[in-house]
Coordinates of C-alpha atoms in Angstrom, one line a residue:
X1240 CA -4.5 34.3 -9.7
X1241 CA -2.6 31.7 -7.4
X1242 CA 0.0 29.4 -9.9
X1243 CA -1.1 25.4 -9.4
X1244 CA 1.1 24.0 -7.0
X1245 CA 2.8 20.6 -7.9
X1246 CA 0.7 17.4 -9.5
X1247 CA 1.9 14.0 -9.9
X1248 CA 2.3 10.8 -8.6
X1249 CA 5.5 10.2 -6.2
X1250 CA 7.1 6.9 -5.1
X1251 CA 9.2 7.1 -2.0
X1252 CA 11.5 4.5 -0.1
X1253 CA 9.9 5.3 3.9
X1254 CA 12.5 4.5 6.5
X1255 CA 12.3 2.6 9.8
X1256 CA 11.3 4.9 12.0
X1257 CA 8.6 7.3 10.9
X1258 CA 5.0 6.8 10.7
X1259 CA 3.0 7.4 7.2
X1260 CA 1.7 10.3 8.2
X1261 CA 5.1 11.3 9.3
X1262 CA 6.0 11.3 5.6
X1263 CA 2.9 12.6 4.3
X1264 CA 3.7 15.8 6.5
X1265 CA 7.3 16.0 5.6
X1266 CA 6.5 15.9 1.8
X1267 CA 3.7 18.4 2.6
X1268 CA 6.3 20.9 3.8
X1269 CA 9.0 19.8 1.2
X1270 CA 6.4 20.3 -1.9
X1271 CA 4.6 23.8 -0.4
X1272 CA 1.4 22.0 -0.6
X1273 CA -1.2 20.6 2.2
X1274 CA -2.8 18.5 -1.0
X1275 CA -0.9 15.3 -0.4
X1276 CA -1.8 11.7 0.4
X1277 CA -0.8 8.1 0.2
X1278 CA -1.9 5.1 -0.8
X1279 CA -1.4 2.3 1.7
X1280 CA 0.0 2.7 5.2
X1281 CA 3.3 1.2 6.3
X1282 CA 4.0 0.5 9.9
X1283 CA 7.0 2.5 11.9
X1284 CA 9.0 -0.1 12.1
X1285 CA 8.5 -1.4 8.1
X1286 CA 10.7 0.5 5.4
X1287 CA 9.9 0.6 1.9
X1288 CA 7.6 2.0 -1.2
X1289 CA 4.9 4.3 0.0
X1290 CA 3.1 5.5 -3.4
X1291 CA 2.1 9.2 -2.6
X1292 CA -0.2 11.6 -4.4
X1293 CA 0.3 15.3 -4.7
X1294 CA -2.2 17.8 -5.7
X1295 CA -4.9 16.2 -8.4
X1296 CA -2.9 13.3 -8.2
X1297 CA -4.2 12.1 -4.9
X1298 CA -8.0 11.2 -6.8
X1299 CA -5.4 8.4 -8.6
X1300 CA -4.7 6.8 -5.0
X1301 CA -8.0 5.3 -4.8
X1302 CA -7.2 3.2 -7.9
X1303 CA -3.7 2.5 -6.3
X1304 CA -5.4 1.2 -3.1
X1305 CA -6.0 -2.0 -4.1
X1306 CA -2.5 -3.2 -5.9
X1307 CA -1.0 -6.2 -5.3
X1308 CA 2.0 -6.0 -3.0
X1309 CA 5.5 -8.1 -2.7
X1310 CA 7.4 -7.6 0.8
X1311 CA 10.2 -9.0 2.4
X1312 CA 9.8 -10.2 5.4
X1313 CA 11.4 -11.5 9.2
X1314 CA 9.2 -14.0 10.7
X1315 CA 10.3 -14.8 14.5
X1316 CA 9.1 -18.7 15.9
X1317 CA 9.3 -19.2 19.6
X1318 CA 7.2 -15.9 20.8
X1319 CA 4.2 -14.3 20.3
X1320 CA 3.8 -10.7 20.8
X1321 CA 0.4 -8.7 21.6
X1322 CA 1.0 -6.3 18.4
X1323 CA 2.5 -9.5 16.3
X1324 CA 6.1 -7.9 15.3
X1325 CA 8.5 -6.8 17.6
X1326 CA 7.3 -3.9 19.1
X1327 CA 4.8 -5.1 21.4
X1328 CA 5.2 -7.1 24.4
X1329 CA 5.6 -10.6 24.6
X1330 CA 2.8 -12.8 25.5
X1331 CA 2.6 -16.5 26.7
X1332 CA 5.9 -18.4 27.4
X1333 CA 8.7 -18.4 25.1
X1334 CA 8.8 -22.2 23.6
X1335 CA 11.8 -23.7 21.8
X1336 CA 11.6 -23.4 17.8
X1337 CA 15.0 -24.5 17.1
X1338 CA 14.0 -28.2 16.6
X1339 CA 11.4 -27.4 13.7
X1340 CA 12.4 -28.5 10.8
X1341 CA 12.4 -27.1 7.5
X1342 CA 9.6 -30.1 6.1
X1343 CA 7.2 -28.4 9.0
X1344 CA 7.8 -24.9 8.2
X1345 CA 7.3 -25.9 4.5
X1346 CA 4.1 -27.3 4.9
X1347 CA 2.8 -24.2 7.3
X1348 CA 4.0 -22.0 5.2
X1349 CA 2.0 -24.0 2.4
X1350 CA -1.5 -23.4 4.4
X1351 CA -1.1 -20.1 4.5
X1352 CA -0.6 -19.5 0.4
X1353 CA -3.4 -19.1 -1.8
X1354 CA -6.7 -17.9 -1.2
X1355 CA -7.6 -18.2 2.3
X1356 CA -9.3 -16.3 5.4
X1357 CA -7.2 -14.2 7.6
X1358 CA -7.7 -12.4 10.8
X1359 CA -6.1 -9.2 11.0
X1360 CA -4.0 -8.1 13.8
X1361 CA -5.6 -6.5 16.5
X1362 CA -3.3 -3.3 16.5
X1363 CA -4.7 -2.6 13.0
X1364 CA -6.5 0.1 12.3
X1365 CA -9.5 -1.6 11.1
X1366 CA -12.3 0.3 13.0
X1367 CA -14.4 -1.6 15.3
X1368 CA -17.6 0.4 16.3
X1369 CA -16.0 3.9 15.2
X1370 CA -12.9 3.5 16.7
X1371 CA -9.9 2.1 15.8
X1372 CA -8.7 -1.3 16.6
X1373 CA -5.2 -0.1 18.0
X1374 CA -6.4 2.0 20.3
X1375 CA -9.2 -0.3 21.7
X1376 CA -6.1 -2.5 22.6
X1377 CA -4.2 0.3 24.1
X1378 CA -7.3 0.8 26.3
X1379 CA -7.5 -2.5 27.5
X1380 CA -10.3 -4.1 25.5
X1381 CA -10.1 -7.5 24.1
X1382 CA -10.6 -7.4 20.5
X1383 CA -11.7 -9.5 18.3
X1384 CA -11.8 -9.0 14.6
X1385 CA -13.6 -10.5 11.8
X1386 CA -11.8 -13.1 9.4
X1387 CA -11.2 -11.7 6.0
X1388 CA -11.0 -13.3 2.5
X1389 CA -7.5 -12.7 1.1
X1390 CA -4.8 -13.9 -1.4
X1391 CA -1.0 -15.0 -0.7
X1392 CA 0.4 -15.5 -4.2
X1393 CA 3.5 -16.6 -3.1
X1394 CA 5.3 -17.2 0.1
X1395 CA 8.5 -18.1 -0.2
X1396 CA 11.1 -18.8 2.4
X1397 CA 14.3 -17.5 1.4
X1398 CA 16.1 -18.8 4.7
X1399 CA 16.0 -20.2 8.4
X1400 CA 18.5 -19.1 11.3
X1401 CA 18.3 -21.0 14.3
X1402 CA 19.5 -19.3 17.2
X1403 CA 21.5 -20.4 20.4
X1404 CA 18.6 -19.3 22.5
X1405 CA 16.1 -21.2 20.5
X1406 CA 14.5 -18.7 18.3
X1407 CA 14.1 -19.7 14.5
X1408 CA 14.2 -16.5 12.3
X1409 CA 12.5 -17.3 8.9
X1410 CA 13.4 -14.8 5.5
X1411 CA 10.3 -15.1 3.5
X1412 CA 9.0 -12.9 0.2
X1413 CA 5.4 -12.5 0.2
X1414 CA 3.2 -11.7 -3.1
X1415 CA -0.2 -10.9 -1.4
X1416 CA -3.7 -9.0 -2.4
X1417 CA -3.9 -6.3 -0.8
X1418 CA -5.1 -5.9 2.6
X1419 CA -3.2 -8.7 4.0
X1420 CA -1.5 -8.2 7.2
X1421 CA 2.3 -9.7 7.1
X1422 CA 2.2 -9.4 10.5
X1423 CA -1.6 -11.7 11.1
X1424 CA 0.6 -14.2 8.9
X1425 CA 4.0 -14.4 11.4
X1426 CA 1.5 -14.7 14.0
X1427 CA -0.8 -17.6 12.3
X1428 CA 2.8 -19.4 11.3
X1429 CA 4.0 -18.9 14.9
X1430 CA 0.3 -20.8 16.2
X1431 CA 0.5 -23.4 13.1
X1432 CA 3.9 -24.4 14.6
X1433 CA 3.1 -24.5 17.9
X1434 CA 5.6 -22.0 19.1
X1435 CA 4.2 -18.6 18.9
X1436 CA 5.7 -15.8 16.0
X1437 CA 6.0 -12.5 15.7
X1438 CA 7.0 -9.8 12.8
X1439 CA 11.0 -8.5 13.1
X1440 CA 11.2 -7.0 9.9
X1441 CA 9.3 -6.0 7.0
X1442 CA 10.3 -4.4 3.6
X1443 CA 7.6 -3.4 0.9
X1444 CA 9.0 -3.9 -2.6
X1445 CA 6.8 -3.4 -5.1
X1446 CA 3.1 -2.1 -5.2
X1447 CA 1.8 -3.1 -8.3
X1448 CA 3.9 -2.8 -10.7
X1449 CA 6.1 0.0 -9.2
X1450 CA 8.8 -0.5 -7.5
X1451 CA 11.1 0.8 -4.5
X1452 CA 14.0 0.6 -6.8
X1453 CA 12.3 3.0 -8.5
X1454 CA 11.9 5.0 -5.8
X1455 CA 13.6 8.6 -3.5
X1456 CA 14.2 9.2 -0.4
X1457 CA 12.1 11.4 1.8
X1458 CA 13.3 15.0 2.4
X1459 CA 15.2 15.4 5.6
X1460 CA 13.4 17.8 7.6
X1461 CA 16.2 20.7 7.1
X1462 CA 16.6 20.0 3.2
X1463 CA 15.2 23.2 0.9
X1464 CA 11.5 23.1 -0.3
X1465 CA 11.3 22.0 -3.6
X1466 CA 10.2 25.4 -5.2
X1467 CA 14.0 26.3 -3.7
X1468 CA 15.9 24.1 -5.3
X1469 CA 14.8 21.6 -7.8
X1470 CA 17.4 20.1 -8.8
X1471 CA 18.2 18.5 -5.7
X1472 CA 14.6 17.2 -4.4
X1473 CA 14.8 13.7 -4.0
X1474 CA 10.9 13.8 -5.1
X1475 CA 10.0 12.8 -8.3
X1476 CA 6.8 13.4 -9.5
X1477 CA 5.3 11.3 -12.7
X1478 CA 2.5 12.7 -14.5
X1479 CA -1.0 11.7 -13.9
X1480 CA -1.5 10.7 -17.8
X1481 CA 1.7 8.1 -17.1
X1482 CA 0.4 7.0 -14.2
X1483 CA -3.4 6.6 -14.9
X1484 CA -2.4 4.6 -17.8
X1485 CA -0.4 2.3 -15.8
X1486 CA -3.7 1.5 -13.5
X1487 CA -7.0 1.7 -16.0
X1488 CA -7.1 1.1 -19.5
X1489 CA -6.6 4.3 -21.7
X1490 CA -8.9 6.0 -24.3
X1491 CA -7.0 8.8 -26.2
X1492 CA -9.5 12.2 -26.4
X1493 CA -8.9 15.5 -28.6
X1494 CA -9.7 18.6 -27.4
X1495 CA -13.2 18.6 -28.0
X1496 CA -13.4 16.3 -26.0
X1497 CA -11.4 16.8 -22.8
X1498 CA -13.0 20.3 -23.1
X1499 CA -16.6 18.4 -22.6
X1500 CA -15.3 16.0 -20.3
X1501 CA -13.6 18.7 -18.0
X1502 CA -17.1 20.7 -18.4
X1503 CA -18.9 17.5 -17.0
X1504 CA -20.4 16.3 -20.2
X1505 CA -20.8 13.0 -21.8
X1506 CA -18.5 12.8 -25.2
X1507 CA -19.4 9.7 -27.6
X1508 CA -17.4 6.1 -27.0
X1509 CA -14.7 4.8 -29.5
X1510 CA -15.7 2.3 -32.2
X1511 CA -14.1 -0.3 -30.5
X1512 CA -15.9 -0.3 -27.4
X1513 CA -18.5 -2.8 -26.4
X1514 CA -21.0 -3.6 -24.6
X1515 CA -18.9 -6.1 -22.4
X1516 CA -16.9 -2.7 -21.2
X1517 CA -20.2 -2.0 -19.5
X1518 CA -19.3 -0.4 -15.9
X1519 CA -15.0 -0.8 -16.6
X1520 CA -13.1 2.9 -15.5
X1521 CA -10.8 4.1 -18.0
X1522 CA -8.4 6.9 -18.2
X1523 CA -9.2 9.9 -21.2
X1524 CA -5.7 11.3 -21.9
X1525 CA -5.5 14.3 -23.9
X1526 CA -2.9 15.6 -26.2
X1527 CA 0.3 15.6 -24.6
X1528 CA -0.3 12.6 -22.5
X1529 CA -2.4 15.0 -20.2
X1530 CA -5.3 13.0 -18.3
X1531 CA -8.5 14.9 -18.7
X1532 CA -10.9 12.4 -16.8
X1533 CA -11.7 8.9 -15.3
X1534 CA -14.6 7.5 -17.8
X1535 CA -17.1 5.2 -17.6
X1536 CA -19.5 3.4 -20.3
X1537 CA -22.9 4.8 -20.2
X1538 CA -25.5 4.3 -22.8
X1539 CA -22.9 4.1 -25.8
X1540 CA -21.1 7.2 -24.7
X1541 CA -18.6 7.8 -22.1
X1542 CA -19.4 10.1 -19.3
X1543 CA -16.9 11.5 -16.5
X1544 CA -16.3 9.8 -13.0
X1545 CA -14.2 12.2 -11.6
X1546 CA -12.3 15.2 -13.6
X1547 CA -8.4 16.5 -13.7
X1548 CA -8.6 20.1 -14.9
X1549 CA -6.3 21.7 -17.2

């Protein structure tokens, strides 16, 4: 019988330069396992946290998906670009954005915080009649995407550069829902302003409450696998009981019970459940902070959404 390869959940700081899937496949090869995913892409050119799951730990990345995010961000004014950060080409006429003041980006910056409906950027990969947005642009086709309700917590401009050839670089923080696009949000400043903008750098920070300080490095591609030499994997993989009970409320289970829940079976609800819980997910950890299953409330007994075996 085959030994279970690695489980957990892993935070990693991605570099400039390589795709998410890039890291996905790296980590793949590091680990000894094809059982790996993440939860929430990063462009190439954006660094930062990518939250990835390995083995039974990539059923958690669906409750990771929609975190709240914090990135820091380079906002260009005076160009707009067709992918809306600095890879694409330019498009329009570059205008001067030297002469804004800080009392007009202020209050643009104030119309885009809080609840409001964005756009997405056309280069995303939103599918538009089963194929991706990106690509239809690639092709040629003028797309148009759907606005979307979303949430800027904060947007916070953390400084202003005004350049000799009349660019205005803008430092911002952003605390958004997720599914905003940092990039649809350069380019809505840029058109609030009058000027054009465009994405030059982004940083993700935190997703949820983890944190890329928290975070390792990704394997180079000639580093030793994992199994090779432990020690000195810059992969760190929490436990799913850890995890689970940072995303969904936690119901401790004996083993009774995580023997019925692992079989598929109901297993009666705590005392202190109620009726209000009606259709909330929470996380049965076993003995040993082992997760056994995601739960649900179902008739005064909690029954198993999906299952971790032992």
């Amino acid at each position: 019988m085959n030994a279970p390869g690695p489980v957990g959940i892993a935070l990693v700081d991605k570099p400039a330069g390589l795709t998410s899937h890039d890291v996905v496949a790296r980590l793949r090869y590091h680990l000894g396992t094809r059982k790996v995913g993440h939860a929430g892409t990063l462009d190439p050119m954006a660094t930062g946290l990518l939250v990835i799951g390995v083995g039974q730990g990539t059923k958690l990345l669906t409750y990771a998906v929609g975190l709240d995010k914090t990135y820091e961000a380079t906002i260009r004014l005076g160009v707009a670009t067709i992918t809306d950060d600095a890879e694409g080409d330019e498009t329009g006429p570059r205008r001067p954005a030297d002469g804004i003041s800080d009392d007009q980006i202020a209050a643009a910056v104030e119309d885009l915080t809080g609840d409001i409906l964005q756009v997405p950027s056309a280069v995303s990969a939103i599918k538009v009649n089963g194929q991706r947005s990106y690509a239809r642009v690639r092709a040629g086709d003028d797309v148009q995407l759907e606005a979307r309700p979303i949430r800027v917590a904060r947007f916070e401009v953390t400084g202003t550069r005004r350049q000799a050839d009349g660019f205005c670089d803008i430092d911002a923080v952003i605390d958004c829902s997720s599914g905003t696009y940092i990039r649809a949000l350069a380019r809505d400043l840029g058109e609030a302003l009058g000027v054009g903008g465009h994405l030059t750098a982004l940083r993700r920070t935190h997703v949820g409450k983890w944190s890329v300080q928290d975070a390792g490095t990704v394997p180079k591609r000639d580093a030793p696998k994992a199994a090779e030499d432990p020690s000195a994997s810059p992969v760190v993989l929490r436990g799913l009981g850890e995890v689970a009970g940072g995303l969904l409320p936690v119901v401790p289970v004996g083993e009774a019970d995580a023997r019925s829940l692992r079989f598929g079976q109901m297993i009666h609800a705590p005392e202190a459940s109620s009726p209000e819980d009606a259709g909330e997910l929470s996380a049965a950890v076993g003995p040993g902070e082992d997760l056994v299953a995601i739960v649900e409330p179902h008739r005064g007994r909690l029954r198993p959404a999906t299952v971790f075996p032992a």
